[in-house]
PDB file of C-alpha atoms and ligand atoms in Angstrom:
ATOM      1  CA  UNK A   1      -8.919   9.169  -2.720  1.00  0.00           C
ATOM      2  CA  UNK A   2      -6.213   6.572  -3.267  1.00  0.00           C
ATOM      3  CA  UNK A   3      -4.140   5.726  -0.281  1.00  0.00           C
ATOM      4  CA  UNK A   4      -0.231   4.197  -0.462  1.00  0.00           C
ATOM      5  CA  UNK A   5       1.091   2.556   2.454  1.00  0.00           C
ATOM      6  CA  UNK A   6       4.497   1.131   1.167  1.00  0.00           C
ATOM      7  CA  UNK A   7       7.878   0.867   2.741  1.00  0.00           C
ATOM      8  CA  UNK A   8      10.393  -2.547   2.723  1.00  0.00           C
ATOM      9  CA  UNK A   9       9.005  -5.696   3.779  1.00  0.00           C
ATOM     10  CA  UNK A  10       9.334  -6.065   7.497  1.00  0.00           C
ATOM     11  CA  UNK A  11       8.696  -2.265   7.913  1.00  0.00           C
ATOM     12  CA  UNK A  12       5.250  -2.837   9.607  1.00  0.00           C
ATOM     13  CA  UNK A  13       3.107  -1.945   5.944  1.00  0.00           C
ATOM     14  CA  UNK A  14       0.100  -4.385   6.788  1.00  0.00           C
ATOM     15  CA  UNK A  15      -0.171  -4.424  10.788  1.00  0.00           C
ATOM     16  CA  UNK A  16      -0.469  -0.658  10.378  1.00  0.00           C
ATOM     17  CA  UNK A  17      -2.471  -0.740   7.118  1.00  0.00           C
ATOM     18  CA  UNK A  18      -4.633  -2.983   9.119  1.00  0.00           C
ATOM     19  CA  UNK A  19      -5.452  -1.113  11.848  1.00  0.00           C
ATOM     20  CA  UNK A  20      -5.762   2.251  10.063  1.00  0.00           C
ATOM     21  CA  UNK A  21      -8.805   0.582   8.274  1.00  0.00           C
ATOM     22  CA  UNK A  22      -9.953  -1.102  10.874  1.00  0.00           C
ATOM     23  CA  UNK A  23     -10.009   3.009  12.783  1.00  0.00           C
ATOM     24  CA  UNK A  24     -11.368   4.736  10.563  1.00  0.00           C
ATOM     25  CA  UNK A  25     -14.798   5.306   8.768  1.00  0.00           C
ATOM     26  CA  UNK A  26     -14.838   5.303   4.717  1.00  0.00           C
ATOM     27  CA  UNK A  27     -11.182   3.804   4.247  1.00  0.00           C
ATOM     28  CA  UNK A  28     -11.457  -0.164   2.770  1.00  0.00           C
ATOM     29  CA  UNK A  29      -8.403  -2.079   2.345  1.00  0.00           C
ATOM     30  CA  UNK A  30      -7.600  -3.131  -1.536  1.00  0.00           C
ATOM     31  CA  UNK A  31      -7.433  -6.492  -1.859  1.00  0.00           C
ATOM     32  CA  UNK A  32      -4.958  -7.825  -4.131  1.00  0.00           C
ATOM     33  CA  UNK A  33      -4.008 -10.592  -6.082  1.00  0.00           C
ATOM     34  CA  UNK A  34      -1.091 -12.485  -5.410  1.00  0.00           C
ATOM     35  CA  UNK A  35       0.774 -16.428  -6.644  1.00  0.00           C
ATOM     36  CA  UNK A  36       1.359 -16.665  -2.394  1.00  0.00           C
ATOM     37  CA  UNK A  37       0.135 -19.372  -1.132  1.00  0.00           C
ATOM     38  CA  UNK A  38      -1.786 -18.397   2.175  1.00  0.00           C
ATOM     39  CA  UNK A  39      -0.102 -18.278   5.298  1.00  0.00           C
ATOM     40  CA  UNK A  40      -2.040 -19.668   8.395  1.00  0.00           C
ATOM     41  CA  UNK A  41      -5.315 -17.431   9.058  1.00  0.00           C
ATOM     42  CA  UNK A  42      -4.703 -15.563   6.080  1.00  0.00           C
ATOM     43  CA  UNK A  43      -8.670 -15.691   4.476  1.00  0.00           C
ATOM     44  CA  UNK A  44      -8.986 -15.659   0.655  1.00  0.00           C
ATOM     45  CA  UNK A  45     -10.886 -12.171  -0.537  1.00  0.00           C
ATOM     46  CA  UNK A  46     -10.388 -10.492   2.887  1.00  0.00           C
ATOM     47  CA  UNK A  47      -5.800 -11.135   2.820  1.00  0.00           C
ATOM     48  CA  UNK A  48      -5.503 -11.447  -1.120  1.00  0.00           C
ATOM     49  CA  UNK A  49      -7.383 -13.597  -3.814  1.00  0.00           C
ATOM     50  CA  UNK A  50      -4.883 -16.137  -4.037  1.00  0.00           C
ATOM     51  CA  UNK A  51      -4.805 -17.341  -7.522  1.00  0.00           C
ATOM     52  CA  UNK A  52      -1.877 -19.891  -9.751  1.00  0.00           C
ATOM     53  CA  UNK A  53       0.578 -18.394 -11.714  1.00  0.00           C
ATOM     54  CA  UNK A  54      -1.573 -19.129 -14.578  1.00  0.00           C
ATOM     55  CA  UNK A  55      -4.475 -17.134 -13.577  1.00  0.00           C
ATOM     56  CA  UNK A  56      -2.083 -14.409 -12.845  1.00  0.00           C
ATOM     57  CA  UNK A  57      -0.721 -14.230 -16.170  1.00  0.00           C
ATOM     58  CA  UNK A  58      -3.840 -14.033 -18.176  1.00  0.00           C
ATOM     59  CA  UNK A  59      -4.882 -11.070 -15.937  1.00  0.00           C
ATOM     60  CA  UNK A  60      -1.770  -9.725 -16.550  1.00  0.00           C
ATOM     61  CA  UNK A  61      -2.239 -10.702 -20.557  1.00  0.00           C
ATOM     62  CA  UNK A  62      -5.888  -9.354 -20.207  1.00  0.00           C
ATOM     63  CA  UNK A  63      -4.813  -5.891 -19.032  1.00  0.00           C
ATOM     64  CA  UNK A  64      -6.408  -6.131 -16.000  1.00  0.00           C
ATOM     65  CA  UNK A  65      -4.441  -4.924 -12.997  1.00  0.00           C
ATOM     66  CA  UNK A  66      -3.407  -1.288 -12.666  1.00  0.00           C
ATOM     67  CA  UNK A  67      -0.194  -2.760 -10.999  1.00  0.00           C
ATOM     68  CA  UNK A  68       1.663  -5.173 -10.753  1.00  0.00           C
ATOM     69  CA  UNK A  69       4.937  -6.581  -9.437  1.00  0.00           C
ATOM     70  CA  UNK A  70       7.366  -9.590  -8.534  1.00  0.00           C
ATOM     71  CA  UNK A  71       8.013  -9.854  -4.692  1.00  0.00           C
ATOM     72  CA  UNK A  72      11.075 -12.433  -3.603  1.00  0.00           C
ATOM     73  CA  UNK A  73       9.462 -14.640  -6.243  1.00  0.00           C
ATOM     74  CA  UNK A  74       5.702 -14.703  -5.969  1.00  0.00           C
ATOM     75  CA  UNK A  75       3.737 -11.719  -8.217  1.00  0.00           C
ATOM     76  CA  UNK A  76       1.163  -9.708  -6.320  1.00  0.00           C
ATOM     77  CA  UNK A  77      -1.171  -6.834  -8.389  1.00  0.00           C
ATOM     78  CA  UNK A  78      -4.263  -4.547  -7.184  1.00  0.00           C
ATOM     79  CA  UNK A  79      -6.727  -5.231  -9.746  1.00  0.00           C
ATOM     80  CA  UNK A  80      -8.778  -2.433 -11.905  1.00  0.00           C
ATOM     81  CA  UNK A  81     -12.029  -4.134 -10.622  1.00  0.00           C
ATOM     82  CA  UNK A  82     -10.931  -4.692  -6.876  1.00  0.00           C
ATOM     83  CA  UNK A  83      -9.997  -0.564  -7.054  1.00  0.00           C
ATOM     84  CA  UNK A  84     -12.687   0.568  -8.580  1.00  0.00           C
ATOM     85  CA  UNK A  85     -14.967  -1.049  -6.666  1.00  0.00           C
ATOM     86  CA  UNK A  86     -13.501   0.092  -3.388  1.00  0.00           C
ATOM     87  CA  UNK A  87     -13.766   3.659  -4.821  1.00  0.00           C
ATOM     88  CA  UNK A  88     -17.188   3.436  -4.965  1.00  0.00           C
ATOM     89  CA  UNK A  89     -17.664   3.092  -1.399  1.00  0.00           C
ATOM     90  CA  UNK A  90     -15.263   5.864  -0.567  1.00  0.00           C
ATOM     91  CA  UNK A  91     -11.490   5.980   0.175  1.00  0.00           C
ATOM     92  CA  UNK A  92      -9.156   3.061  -0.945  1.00  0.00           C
ATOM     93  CA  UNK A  93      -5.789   2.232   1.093  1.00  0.00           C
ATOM     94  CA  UNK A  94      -3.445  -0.147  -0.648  1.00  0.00           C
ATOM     95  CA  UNK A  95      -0.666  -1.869   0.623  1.00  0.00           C
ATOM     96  CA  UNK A  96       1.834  -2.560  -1.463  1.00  0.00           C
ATOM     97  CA  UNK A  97       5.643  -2.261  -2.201  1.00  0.00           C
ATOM     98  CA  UNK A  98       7.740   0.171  -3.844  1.00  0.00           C
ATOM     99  CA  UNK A  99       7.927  -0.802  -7.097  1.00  0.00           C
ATOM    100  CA  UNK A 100       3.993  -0.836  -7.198  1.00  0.00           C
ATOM    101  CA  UNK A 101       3.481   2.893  -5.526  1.00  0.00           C
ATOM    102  CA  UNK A 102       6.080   4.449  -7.969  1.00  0.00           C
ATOM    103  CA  UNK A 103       2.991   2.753 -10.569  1.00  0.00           C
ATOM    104  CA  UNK A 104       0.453   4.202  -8.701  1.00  0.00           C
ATOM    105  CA  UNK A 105       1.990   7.481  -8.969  1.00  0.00           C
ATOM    106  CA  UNK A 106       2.584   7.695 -12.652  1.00  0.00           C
ATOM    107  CA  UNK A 107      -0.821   6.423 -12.762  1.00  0.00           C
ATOM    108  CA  UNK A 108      -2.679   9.062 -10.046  1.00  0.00           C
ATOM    109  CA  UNK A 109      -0.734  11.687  -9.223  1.00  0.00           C
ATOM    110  CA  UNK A 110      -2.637  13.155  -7.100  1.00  0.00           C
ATOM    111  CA  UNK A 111      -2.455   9.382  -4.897  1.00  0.00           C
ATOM    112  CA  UNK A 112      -1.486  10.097  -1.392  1.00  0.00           C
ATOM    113  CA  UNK A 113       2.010   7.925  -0.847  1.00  0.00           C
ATOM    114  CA  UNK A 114       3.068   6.931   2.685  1.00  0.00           C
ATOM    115  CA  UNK A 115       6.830   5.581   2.911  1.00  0.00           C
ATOM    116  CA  UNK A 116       6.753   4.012   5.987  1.00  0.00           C
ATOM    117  CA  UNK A 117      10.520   4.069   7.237  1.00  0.00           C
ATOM    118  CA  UNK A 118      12.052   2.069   9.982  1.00  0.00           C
ATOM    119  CA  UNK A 119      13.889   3.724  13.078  1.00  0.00           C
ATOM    120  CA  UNK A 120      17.389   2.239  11.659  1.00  0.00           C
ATOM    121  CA  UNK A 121      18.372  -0.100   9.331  1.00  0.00           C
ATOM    122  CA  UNK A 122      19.461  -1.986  12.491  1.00  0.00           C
ATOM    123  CA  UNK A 123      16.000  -2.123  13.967  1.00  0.00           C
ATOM    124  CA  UNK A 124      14.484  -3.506  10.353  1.00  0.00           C
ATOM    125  CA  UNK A 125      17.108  -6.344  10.179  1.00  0.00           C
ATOM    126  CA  UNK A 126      16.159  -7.558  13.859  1.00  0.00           C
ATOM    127  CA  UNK A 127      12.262  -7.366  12.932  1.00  0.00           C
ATOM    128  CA  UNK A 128      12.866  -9.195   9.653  1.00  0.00           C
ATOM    129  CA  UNK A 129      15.342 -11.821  12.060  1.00  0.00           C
ATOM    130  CA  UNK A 130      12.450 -12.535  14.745  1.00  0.00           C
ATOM    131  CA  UNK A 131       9.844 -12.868  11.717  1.00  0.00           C
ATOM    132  CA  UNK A 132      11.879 -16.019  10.891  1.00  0.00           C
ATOM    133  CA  UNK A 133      11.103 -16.435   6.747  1.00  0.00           C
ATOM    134  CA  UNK A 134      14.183 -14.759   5.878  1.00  0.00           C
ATOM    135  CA  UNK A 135      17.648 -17.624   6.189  1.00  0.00           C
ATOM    136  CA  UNK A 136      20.493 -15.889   7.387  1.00  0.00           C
ATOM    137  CA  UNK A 137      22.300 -15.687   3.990  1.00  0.00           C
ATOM    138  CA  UNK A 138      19.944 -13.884   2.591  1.00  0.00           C
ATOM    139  CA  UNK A 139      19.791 -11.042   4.959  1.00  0.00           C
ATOM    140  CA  UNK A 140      22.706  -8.792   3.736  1.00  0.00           C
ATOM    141  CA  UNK A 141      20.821  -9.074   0.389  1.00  0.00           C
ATOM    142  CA  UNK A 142      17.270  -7.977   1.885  1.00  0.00           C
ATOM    143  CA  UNK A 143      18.984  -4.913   3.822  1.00  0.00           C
ATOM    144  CA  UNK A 144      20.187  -3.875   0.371  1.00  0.00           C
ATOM    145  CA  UNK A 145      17.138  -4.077  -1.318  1.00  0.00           C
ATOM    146  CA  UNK A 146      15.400  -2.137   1.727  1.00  0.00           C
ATOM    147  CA  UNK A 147      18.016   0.772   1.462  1.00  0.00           C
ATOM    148  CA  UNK A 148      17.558   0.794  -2.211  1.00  0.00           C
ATOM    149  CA  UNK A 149      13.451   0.890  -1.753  1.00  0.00           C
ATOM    150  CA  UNK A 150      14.044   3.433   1.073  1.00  0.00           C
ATOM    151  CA  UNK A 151      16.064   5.835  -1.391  1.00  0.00           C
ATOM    152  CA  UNK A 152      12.566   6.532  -3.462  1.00  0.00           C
ATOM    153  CA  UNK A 153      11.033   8.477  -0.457  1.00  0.00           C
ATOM    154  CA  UNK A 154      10.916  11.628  -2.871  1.00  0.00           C
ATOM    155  CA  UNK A 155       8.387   9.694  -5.173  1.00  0.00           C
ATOM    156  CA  UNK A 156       5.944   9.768  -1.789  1.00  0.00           C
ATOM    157  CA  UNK A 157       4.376  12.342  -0.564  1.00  0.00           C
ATOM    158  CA  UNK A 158       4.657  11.597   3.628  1.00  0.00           C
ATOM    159  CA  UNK A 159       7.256   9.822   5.351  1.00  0.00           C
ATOM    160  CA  UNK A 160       6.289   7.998   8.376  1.00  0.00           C
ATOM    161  CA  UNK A 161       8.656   6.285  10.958  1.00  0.00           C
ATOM    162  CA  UNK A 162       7.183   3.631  12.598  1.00  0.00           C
ATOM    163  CA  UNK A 163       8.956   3.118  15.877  1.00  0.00           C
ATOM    164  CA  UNK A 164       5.692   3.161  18.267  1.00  0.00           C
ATOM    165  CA  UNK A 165       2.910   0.981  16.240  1.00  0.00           C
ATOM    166  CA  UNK A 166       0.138   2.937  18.167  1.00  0.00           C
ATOM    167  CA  UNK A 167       1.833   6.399  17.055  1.00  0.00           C
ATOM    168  CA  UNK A 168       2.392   5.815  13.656  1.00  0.00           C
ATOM    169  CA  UNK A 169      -1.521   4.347  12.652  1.00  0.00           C
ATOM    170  CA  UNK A 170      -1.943   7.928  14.679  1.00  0.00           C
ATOM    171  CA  UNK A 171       0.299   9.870  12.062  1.00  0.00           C
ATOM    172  CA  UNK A 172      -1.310   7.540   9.512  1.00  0.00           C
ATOM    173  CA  UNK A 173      -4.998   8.466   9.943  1.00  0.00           C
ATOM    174  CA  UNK A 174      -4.049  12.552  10.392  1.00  0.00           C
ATOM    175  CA  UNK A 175      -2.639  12.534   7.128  1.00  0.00           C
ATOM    176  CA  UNK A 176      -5.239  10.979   5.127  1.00  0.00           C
ATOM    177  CA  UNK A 177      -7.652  13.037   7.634  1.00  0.00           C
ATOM    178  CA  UNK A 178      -5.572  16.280   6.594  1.00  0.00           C
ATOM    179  CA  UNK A 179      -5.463  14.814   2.450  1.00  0.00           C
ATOM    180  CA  UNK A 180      -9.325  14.824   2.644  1.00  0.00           C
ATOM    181  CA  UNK A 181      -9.471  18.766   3.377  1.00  0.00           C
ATOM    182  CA  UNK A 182      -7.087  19.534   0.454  1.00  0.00           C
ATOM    183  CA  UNK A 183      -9.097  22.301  -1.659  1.00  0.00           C
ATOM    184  CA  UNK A 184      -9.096  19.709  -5.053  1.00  0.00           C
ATOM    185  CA  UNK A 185     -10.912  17.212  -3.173  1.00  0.00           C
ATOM    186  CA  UNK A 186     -13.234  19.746  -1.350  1.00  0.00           C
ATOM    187  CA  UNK A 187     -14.428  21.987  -4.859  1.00  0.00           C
ATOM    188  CA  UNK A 188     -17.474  19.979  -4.972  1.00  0.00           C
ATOM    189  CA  UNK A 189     -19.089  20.383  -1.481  1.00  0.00           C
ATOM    190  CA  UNK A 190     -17.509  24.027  -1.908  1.00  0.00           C
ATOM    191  CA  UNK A 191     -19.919  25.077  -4.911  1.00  0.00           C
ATOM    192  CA  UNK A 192     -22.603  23.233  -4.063  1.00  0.00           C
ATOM    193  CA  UNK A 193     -22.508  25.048  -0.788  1.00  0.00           C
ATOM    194  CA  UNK A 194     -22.046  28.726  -2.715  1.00  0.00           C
ATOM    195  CA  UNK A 195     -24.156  28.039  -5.198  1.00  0.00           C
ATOM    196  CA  UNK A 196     -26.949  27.091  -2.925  1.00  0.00           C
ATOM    197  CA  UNK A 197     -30.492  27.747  -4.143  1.00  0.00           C
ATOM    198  CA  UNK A 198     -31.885  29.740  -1.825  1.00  0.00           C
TER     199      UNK A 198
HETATM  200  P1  5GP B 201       3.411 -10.567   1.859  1.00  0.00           P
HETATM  201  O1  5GP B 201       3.703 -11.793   1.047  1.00  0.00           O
HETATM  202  O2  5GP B 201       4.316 -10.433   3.042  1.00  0.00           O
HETATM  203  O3  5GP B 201       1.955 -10.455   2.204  1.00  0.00           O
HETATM  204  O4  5GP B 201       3.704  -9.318   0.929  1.00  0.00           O
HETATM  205  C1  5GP B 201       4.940  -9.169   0.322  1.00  0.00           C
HETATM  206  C2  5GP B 201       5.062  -7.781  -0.282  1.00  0.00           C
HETATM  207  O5  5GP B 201       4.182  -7.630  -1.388  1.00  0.00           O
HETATM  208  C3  5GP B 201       4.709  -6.668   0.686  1.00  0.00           C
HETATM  209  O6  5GP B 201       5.694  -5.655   0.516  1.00  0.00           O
HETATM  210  C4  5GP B 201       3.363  -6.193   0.204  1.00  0.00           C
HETATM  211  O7  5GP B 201       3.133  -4.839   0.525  1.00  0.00           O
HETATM  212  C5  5GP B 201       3.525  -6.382  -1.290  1.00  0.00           C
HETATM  213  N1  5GP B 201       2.246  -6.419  -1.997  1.00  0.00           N
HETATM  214  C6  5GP B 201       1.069  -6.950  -1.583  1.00  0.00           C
HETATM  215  N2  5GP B 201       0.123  -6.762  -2.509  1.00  0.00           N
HETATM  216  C7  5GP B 201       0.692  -6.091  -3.533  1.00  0.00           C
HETATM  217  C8  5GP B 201       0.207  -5.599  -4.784  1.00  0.00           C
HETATM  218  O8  5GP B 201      -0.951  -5.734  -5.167  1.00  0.00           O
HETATM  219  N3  5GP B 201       1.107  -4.949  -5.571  1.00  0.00           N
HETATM  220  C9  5GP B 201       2.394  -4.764  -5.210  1.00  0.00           C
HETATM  221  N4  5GP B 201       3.181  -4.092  -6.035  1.00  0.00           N
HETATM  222  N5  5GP B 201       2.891  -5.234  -4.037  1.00  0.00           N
HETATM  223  C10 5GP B 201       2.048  -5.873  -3.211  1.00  0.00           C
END
C-alpha cells in the first residue's frame, strides 16, 4: 500500500510523517531525492539522497523517478527503485507535496492520499513565520500558493487537520490502519482462508 502525506509546506507533513513511521509496524518512510543541500542533522539516505542538479537531471533523463517536482527552487523526486524497494518490505509512506501526490494518483489510484490541512490560514502563516526560512516579502506569495495547494483536497482521499501533533499522527495511523482492511487489499488472505485445504 502506498501512503500520501502532503499538504503546504509548514503544514507539519514530515514531523507527523515521522512519527507515524516511527509508531507503527510495516510502514517505511520513502526516501527521496532532492538538489537541497542538507540542513543541520539532516543524514543522507535516512532525510533524502542529496544529489547535484546534474545527477538529478540524468535520473530525470533516465526515466527513473515515478515523480518528480520543483519546490521554491530545489527539485525533489521518489525514485522507482527507492519505492519499490520499500514495497517489498511492506507499506510505503511518502512525503511529498501537492504537485507530486496529484502524480501519485494518476499513477496508483488506489494510493491512499492524506491532505494534511492547517487550523487557519492564520495559524500556517505564524508556523511558517517562527520557522524563520521564509523573508517577510515573500510570505503573501507562500499563503497563496498554500491556498492554491489546499484547493486540490478532492484529488485526496482523507483530510486531516493538524492542530494537536499527538492527535493528528493518531488520525494518521487509523486511517492507514482502516485502508489495510479495505476488501481489495484483503482478497488474498480471504481465499486462501476459504479455500483452505482441509
Ligand atoms: P523540505 O526541503 O522542507 O524538506 O521539503 C520541501 C517540500 O518538498 C516539502 O513539501 C516536501 O514534502 C516536498 N518533497 C520532499 N520530497 C519530495 C518528493 O520526492 N517529491 C515531491 N513532489 N515533493 C517532495
Amino acid at each position: 500500500m502506498i501512503v500520501v502525506v502532503s499538504g503546504p509546506s509548514g503544514v507539519g507533513k514530515t514531523t507527523v510523517a515521522r512519527a507515524v513511521v516511527d509508531r507503527m509496524e510495516g510502514v517505511n518512510f520513502s526516501v527521496s531525492h532532492t538538489t537541497r543541500p542538507p540542513r543541520g542533522g539532516e543524514v543522507h539516505g535516512k532525510d533524502y539522497y542529496f544529489v547535484s542538479r546534474e545527477e538529478f537531471l540524468r535520473m530525470v533523463d533516465q526515466g527513473e523517478f515515478v515523480e518528480w517536482a520543483e519546490v521554491y527552487g530545489h527539485l525533489y523526486g521518489t525514485s522507482r527503485e527507492e519505492l519499490e524497494r520499500k514495497l517489498r518490505m511492506g507499506d510505503v509512506l511518502l512525503d511529498i507535496d501537492v504537485q507530486g501526490a496529484l502524480s501519485v494518483k494518476k499513477l496508483f489510484p488506489r494510493s491512499v492520499r492524506i491532505m494534511l490541512f492547517p487550523p487557519s490560514l492564520e495559524v500556517l502563516k505564524e508556523r511558517i513565520r517562527r520557522r524563520g526560512d521564509t523573508p517577510p516579502e515573500d510570505m503573501a506569495r507562500r499563503l497563496e500558493k498554500a491556498r492554491w495547494e489546499l484547493k486540490h483536497y478532492p484529488y485526496f482521499t482523507h483530510i486531516v487537520i493538524n492542530q494537536v501533533l499527538e492527535e493528528t499522527v493518531e488520525e494518521v495511523c487509523s486511517i492507514i490502519k482502516g485502508e489495510r482492511r479495505r476488501e481489495f487489499r484483503m482478497e488474498e488472505r480471504a481465499r486462501r482462508i476459504i479455500w483452505e485445504e482441509g
